[in-house]
XYZ file of N, CA and C in Angstrom:
531
model
N 0.815 -1.146 0.057
C 0.115 -0.072 0.056
C 0.717 1.292 -0.102
N 1.927 1.332 0.870
C 2.827 2.437 0.751
C 4.114 2.139 0.173
N 4.287 1.313 -0.589
C 5.523 0.923 -1.528
C 6.268 2.080 -2.451
N 5.193 2.597 -3.110
C 6.078 3.656 -3.793
C 5.032 4.975 -3.742
N 6.086 6.171 -4.089
C 5.377 7.594 -3.962
C 5.465 8.347 -5.179
N 4.845 9.406 -5.090
C 4.775 10.479 -6.125
C 6.106 11.176 -6.196
N 6.990 11.690 -7.272
C 7.887 12.519 -7.087
C 7.292 14.202 -6.932
N 8.222 14.690 -5.922
C 7.568 15.998 -5.482
C 8.572 17.192 -5.872
N 8.439 18.381 -5.882
C 9.338 19.530 -5.965
C 8.855 20.585 -4.860
N 9.927 21.214 -4.708
C 9.635 22.278 -3.728
C 9.084 23.513 -4.589
N 8.386 23.982 -4.064
C 7.434 25.297 -4.751
C 7.968 26.694 -4.280
N 7.735 26.724 -3.108
C 7.974 28.033 -2.293
C 8.145 28.049 -0.877
N 8.637 29.053 -0.347
C 8.889 29.028 1.212
C 8.122 30.334 1.691
N 7.085 30.612 2.638
C 6.980 31.882 3.294
C 7.499 31.856 4.645
N 7.802 32.972 5.203
C 8.472 33.037 6.463
C 7.456 33.906 7.095
N 7.500 33.497 8.464
C 6.856 34.028 9.393
C 7.336 34.869 10.758
N 8.109 36.043 10.249
C 8.682 36.923 11.222
C 7.658 37.378 12.323
N 8.061 37.039 13.523
C 7.407 37.668 14.535
C 5.915 36.899 15.044
N 5.956 35.858 14.305
C 4.514 34.975 14.860
C 5.098 34.226 15.908
N 3.858 34.005 16.839
C 4.303 33.246 17.927
C 4.784 31.813 17.852
N 4.290 31.080 17.223
C 4.748 29.714 17.008
C 5.322 29.206 15.821
N 4.585 29.659 14.573
C 5.011 29.455 13.328
C 5.928 30.291 12.650
N 7.235 29.292 12.518
C 8.406 29.823 11.880
C 8.298 30.064 10.185
N 7.949 28.914 9.619
C 7.756 29.074 8.043
C 6.768 27.851 7.606
N 6.341 28.234 6.408
C 5.557 27.069 5.611
C 6.080 27.027 4.028
N 6.613 25.794 3.799
C 7.042 25.514 2.465
C 6.023 24.683 1.926
N 5.892 24.862 0.528
C 4.754 24.413 -0.231
C 5.472 23.432 -1.246
N 5.259 22.023 -1.324
C 5.879 21.256 -2.284
C 4.638 20.642 -3.213
N 5.001 20.249 -4.543
C 3.966 19.883 -5.551
C 4.319 18.470 -6.191
N 3.294 17.868 -6.380
C 3.120 16.506 -6.741
C 1.997 16.400 -7.699
N 2.105 15.448 -8.733
C 0.838 15.303 -9.756
C 0.626 13.490 -9.391
N -0.586 13.405 -9.593
C -0.928 12.199 -9.815
C -1.527 11.991 -11.466
N -2.152 10.793 -11.637
C -2.669 10.991 -13.117
C -3.887 12.031 -13.425
N -4.617 12.553 -12.192
C -5.623 13.115 -12.480
C -5.607 14.693 -11.795
N -4.639 14.811 -10.676
C -4.685 15.761 -10.109
C -3.294 16.417 -9.646
N -3.354 17.675 -9.432
C -2.189 18.390 -8.785
C -2.329 18.524 -7.315
N -1.213 18.126 -6.601
C -1.324 18.163 -5.182
C -0.491 19.364 -4.616
N -0.870 19.967 -3.607
C 0.124 20.588 -2.478
C 0.446 19.776 -1.283
N 1.740 19.864 -0.826
C 1.980 19.505 0.306
C 2.373 20.868 1.191
N 1.919 21.095 2.193
C 2.359 22.300 2.835
C 3.111 21.739 4.133
N 4.305 22.240 4.441
C 5.209 21.868 5.656
C 5.352 22.944 6.619
N 4.689 23.096 7.632
C 4.585 23.858 8.542
C 5.675 23.627 9.577
N 6.624 24.644 9.684
C 7.700 24.601 10.854
C 7.264 25.415 11.931
N 7.097 24.635 13.198
C 6.824 25.320 14.285
C 8.003 25.654 15.520
N 7.787 26.137 16.491
C 8.808 26.050 17.303
C 9.300 24.487 17.845
N 10.080 24.414 18.565
C 10.476 22.824 19.033
C 10.841 21.637 17.795
N 11.113 22.249 16.609
C 11.361 21.449 15.510
C 10.165 20.593 15.153
N 9.034 21.195 15.461
C 7.986 20.295 15.124
C 7.359 20.701 13.517
N 7.060 19.933 12.652
C 6.886 20.151 11.269
C 5.489 19.380 11.067
N 4.337 20.101 10.743
C 3.265 19.418 10.438
C 2.895 19.447 9.022
N 2.686 18.470 8.455
C 2.427 18.153 6.920
C 0.883 18.091 6.810
N 0.584 18.688 5.786
C -0.913 18.809 5.138
C -1.005 18.823 3.587
N -1.630 18.120 3.230
C -1.975 18.130 1.553
C -3.391 18.318 1.205
N -3.369 18.675 0.007
C -4.721 18.652 -0.547
C -4.580 19.021 -2.219
N -5.790 18.635 -2.967
C -5.528 18.938 -4.252
C -5.651 20.530 -4.572
N -4.548 20.775 -5.446
C -4.604 22.128 -5.748
C -5.478 22.982 -6.055
N -6.519 22.167 -6.763
C -7.659 23.116 -7.410
C -8.578 23.725 -6.354
N -8.365 22.859 -5.128
C -8.959 23.183 -3.967
C -8.418 24.260 -3.054
N -7.178 24.961 -3.542
C -6.424 25.767 -2.590
C -7.303 26.878 -1.833
N -8.180 27.294 -2.285
C -8.860 28.433 -1.669
C -10.134 27.910 -1.071
N -10.552 26.699 -1.200
C -11.450 25.900 -0.830
C -11.516 25.769 1.049
N -12.570 26.369 1.774
C -12.349 26.275 3.204
C -12.454 24.754 3.625
N -12.784 23.889 2.825
C -12.735 22.379 3.227
C -11.678 21.603 2.548
N -10.463 22.289 1.934
C -9.526 21.674 1.194
C -9.164 20.095 1.863
N -9.163 20.416 3.073
C -8.216 19.217 3.596
C -9.444 17.913 3.988
N -10.535 18.194 3.718
C -11.778 17.274 4.039
C -12.371 16.519 2.832
N -12.255 17.261 1.622
C -12.809 16.633 0.541
C -12.166 15.481 -0.173
N -13.076 14.383 -0.762
C -12.382 13.442 -1.282
C -12.295 13.707 -2.662
N -11.285 13.203 -3.612
C -11.318 13.376 -4.807
C -11.705 12.063 -5.760
N -11.767 10.899 -4.902
C -12.225 9.806 -5.855
C -11.095 9.154 -6.485
N -9.926 9.592 -6.554
C -8.742 8.973 -6.902
C -8.477 7.585 -6.359
N -8.503 7.458 -5.255
C -8.222 6.347 -4.344
C -6.565 6.019 -4.500
N -5.825 7.210 -4.287
C -4.554 7.183 -4.309
C -3.773 7.412 -2.811
N -4.705 7.200 -1.975
C -4.016 7.756 -0.243
C -2.797 6.777 -0.008
N -2.594 5.439 -0.333
C -1.475 4.880 0.134
C -0.253 5.486 -0.732
N -0.264 5.898 -1.849
C 0.862 6.703 -2.540
C 1.147 8.113 -2.124
N -0.015 8.823 -1.725
C -0.084 10.135 -1.258
C 0.888 10.094 0.056
N 0.141 9.123 0.909
C 0.770 9.161 2.129
C 2.448 8.605 2.226
N 2.609 7.726 1.098
C 4.051 7.316 0.996
C 4.953 8.590 0.610
N 4.566 9.504 -0.012
C 4.922 10.789 -0.525
C 5.356 11.729 0.587
N 4.253 11.442 1.424
C 4.735 12.450 2.709
C 5.844 11.830 3.412
N 5.730 10.594 3.683
C 6.760 9.766 4.419
C 8.066 10.214 3.439
N 8.001 10.035 2.395
C 9.511 10.396 1.764
C 9.770 12.012 2.065
N 8.923 12.897 2.238
C 9.290 14.166 2.477
C 9.764 14.269 4.078
N 9.174 13.562 4.795
C 9.607 13.463 6.156
C 11.122 12.888 6.330
N 11.520 11.980 5.461
C 12.696 11.529 5.497
C 13.741 12.586 5.028
N 13.430 13.331 3.956
C 14.269 14.600 3.573
C 14.142 15.565 4.354
N 13.266 15.812 5.204
C 13.558 17.009 6.320
C 14.299 16.278 7.412
N 14.182 15.086 7.652
C 15.259 14.626 8.861
C 16.664 14.687 8.539
N 16.820 14.624 7.066
C 18.321 14.813 6.573
C 18.731 16.018 6.939
N 18.009 17.273 6.738
C 18.098 18.714 6.902
C 18.174 18.911 8.518
N 17.276 18.283 9.170
C 17.191 18.498 10.758
C 17.003 17.377 11.434
N 17.959 16.579 11.920
C 17.893 15.503 12.434
C 17.154 15.315 13.885
N 16.857 16.675 14.449
C 16.078 16.785 15.733
C 14.521 17.043 15.397
N 14.252 16.860 14.107
C 12.666 17.023 13.677
C 11.769 16.248 14.454
N 10.539 16.953 14.875
C 9.495 16.022 15.185
C 8.364 16.327 14.173
N 7.508 15.769 14.349
C 6.350 15.687 13.173
C 4.878 15.665 13.870
N 3.824 16.420 13.237
C 2.565 16.220 13.550
C 1.621 16.094 12.347
N 0.440 15.266 12.556
C -0.541 15.189 11.804
C -1.976 15.544 12.137
N -3.043 15.848 11.575
C -4.275 15.836 11.960
C -4.884 15.079 10.842
N -5.730 13.955 11.169
C -6.525 13.173 10.187
C -7.749 13.953 10.058
N -7.817 14.871 9.221
C -8.971 15.644 8.844
C -10.196 14.805 8.515
N -11.386 15.189 9.061
C -12.698 14.456 8.899
C -13.307 14.523 7.505
N -13.892 13.627 6.831
C -14.238 13.537 5.356
C -15.553 14.381 5.292
N -15.639 15.091 4.347
C -16.854 15.898 3.972
C -17.169 15.391 2.599
N -18.173 15.006 2.118
C -18.748 14.417 1.005
C -20.069 15.300 0.375
N -20.107 16.395 -0.101
C -21.188 16.879 -0.450
C -22.164 16.505 -1.246
N -21.718 15.632 -2.120
C -22.391 14.878 -2.814
C -23.219 13.836 -2.435
N -22.612 13.185 -1.358
C -23.351 12.112 -0.749
C -24.042 12.345 0.819
N -23.940 14.073 0.735
C -24.509 14.566 2.220
C -23.999 13.774 3.408
N -22.533 13.679 3.306
C -21.968 12.899 4.563
C -20.621 13.689 5.097
N -20.854 13.601 6.326
C -19.635 14.220 6.948
C -19.388 13.655 8.125
N -18.126 12.952 8.303
C -17.481 12.345 9.265
C -17.345 12.936 10.717
N -17.512 12.028 11.625
C -17.096 12.741 13.058
C -15.720 13.005 13.110
N -15.090 13.857 13.947
C -13.825 14.397 13.931
C -12.933 13.263 14.716
N -13.712 12.485 15.395
C -12.986 11.336 16.271
C -12.318 10.283 15.520
N -11.191 9.828 15.499
C -10.791 8.671 14.909
C -10.985 8.531 13.615
N -10.871 9.556 12.722
C -11.217 9.620 11.166
C -10.519 8.445 10.543
N -11.079 8.301 9.316
C -10.407 7.147 8.562
C -9.109 7.717 7.999
N -8.600 9.183 7.841
C -7.438 9.526 7.652
C -6.516 9.269 8.659
N -6.946 9.372 9.738
C -6.249 9.422 11.230
C -5.895 7.644 11.119
N -6.810 6.963 10.935
C -6.528 5.317 11.155
C -5.385 5.267 9.849
N -5.507 5.689 8.818
C -4.480 5.422 7.741
C -3.047 5.941 8.244
N -3.062 7.285 8.481
C -1.648 7.829 9.055
C -1.054 6.884 10.237
N -1.989 6.840 11.204
C -1.492 5.853 12.308
C -0.887 4.578 11.894
N -1.512 3.839 10.933
C -0.904 2.651 10.444
C 0.298 2.853 9.647
N 0.364 3.723 8.820
C 1.671 4.073 7.996
C 2.778 4.534 8.821
N 2.614 5.346 9.760
C 3.732 5.876 10.494
C 4.137 4.884 11.514
N 3.173 4.275 11.983
C 3.717 3.115 13.021
C 4.532 2.107 12.321
N 4.109 1.378 11.134
C 4.657 0.732 10.495
C 5.738 1.168 9.498
N 6.128 2.183 9.078
C 7.060 2.712 8.127
C 8.193 3.273 9.212
N 7.726 4.212 10.371
C 8.648 4.880 10.860
C 9.107 3.991 12.279
N 8.062 3.643 12.779
C 8.432 2.723 14.030
C 8.758 3.444 15.244
N 9.007 2.774 16.426
C 9.395 3.218 17.736
C 10.891 3.473 18.131
N 11.471 3.083 17.212
C 13.067 3.046 17.512
C 13.437 4.657 17.456
N 13.140 5.306 16.703
C 13.428 6.666 16.427
C 12.653 7.811 16.878
N 11.167 7.108 16.959
C 10.307 8.255 17.432
C 9.308 7.686 18.518
N 9.082 8.592 19.490
C 7.933 8.227 20.533
C 6.486 8.712 19.775
N 5.537 7.752 19.975
C 4.501 8.288 19.317
C 3.375 8.685 20.224
N 2.556 9.646 20.243
C 1.400 10.116 20.880
C 0.367 10.621 19.919
N -0.985 9.753 20.174
C -2.117 10.037 19.541
C -3.131 10.227 20.297
N -4.041 11.251 19.875
C -5.285 11.548 20.575
C -6.410 11.166 19.662
N -7.054 9.888 19.882
C -8.105 9.602 18.762
C -9.242 10.538 18.749
N -9.576 11.295 20.019
C -10.721 12.356 19.883
C -10.666 13.384 19.125
N -9.266 13.810 18.854
C -9.091 14.698 17.463
C -8.668 14.447 16.459
N -8.212 13.076 16.404
C -7.508 12.376 15.299
C -6.206 13.220 15.125
N -5.527 13.391 16.086
C -4.005 14.159 15.959
C -3.094 12.991 16.479
N -1.966 13.075 15.807
C -0.909 12.180 15.926
C 0.738 13.337 15.987
N 1.288 12.869 17.033
C 2.454 13.527 17.147
C 3.753 12.552 17.126
N 4.815 12.575 16.648
C 5.833 11.969 16.461
C 7.047 12.816 17.103
N 7.684 12.547 18.319
C 8.588 13.172 19.093
C 10.109 12.360 18.808
N 10.895 12.943 18.268
C 12.203 12.462 17.858
C 12.793 12.004 19.288
N 13.388 10.827 19.456
C 13.833 10.186 20.607
C 15.348 10.623 20.820
N 15.915 11.384 19.936
C 16.998 12.436 20.239
C 16.984 13.251 21.152
N 15.764 13.781 21.573
C 15.650 14.665 22.303
C 15.642 14.298 23.988
N 16.461 14.967 24.705
C 16.765 14.524 26.099
C 15.328 14.168 26.836
N 14.396 15.240 26.621
C 13.236 15.081 27.258
C 11.957 14.922 26.585
N 11.721 13.791 26.069
C 10.568 13.591 24.948
C 9.181 14.194 25.619
N 9.127 14.021 26.669
C 7.799 14.508 27.521
C 7.711 15.832 27.718
N 8.893 16.568 27.714
C 8.719 18.098 27.814
C 8.365 18.508 26.245
N 9.007 18.060 24.959
C 8.546 18.279 23.777
C 7.031 18.103 23.597
N 6.596 16.989 24.179
C 5.105 16.566 23.880
C 4.193 17.703 24.764
N 4.698 18.024 25.908
C 3.953 18.962 26.772
C 3.915 20.461 25.727
N 5.135 20.900 25.226
C 5.368 22.194 24.762
C 4.402 21.958 23.414
N 4.491 20.882 22.746
C 3.450 20.704 21.608
C 1.977 21.014 22.080
N 1.653 20.439 22.975
C 0.097 20.385 23.426
C 0.006 21.808 23.646
N 0.446 22.350 24.520
C 0.209 24.047 24.863
C 0.269 24.810 23.329
N 1.221 24.515 22.738
C 1.305 25.352 21.448
C 0.006 25.173 20.545
N -0.255 23.710 20.556
C -1.499 23.570 19.540
C -2.623 23.627 20.027
N -2.782 23.667 21.404
C -3.954 24.182 22.102
C -4.358 25.651 21.655
N -3.206 26.724 21.888
C -3.213 27.934 21.750
C -3.918 28.338 19.955
N -2.883 27.450 19.139
C -3.147 27.515 17.794
C -4.724 27.170 17.450
N -4.764 25.946 17.716
C -6.088 25.279 17.332
C -7.069 25.087 18.531
N -7.740 26.018 19.096
C -8.597 25.739 20.213
C -9.810 24.735 20.183
N -9.993 24.683 18.976
C -11.123 23.701 18.523
C -10.648 22.233 18.856
N -9.478 21.877 19.045
C -8.855 20.361 19.471
C -8.913 20.325 20.635
N -9.274 21.239 21.714
C -9.257 20.888 22.987
C -10.361 20.012 23.464
């Protein structure tokens, strides 16, 4: 399922001078047979990188992270994100990573998934746990919010990074509390 990935290219980086937590956002692009996608990598304090992806045509759509494309390429898209994680780790060996498994919204079928333990979260959890494992990262999950945090085991105090991440994300995303 996660055997191969799409080639991706760096598109641009926005720096956030003076922002409380967010340092920069780098956008990467890859193409499937039918869609062009963006992967946004947000770098926060404490070496935390959050990866988000969406179809480029939905860039301005408020639910760009929730809509299904019908392509059924999730395994290959997640593998592409894993390749990006490995690239980030080469540049920053102390990097930590976060994910949010957005809930599905399908207006054609009048369906909106609960935010708890979403399908995307389950796929990310399976992929990250099986492809990255516990040797190099400590895994912290909150099923009620479908959030996942990987804390690099090279840090002396993994629990401190987790606590700082929780404080930071509670401030940035109060709806996750």
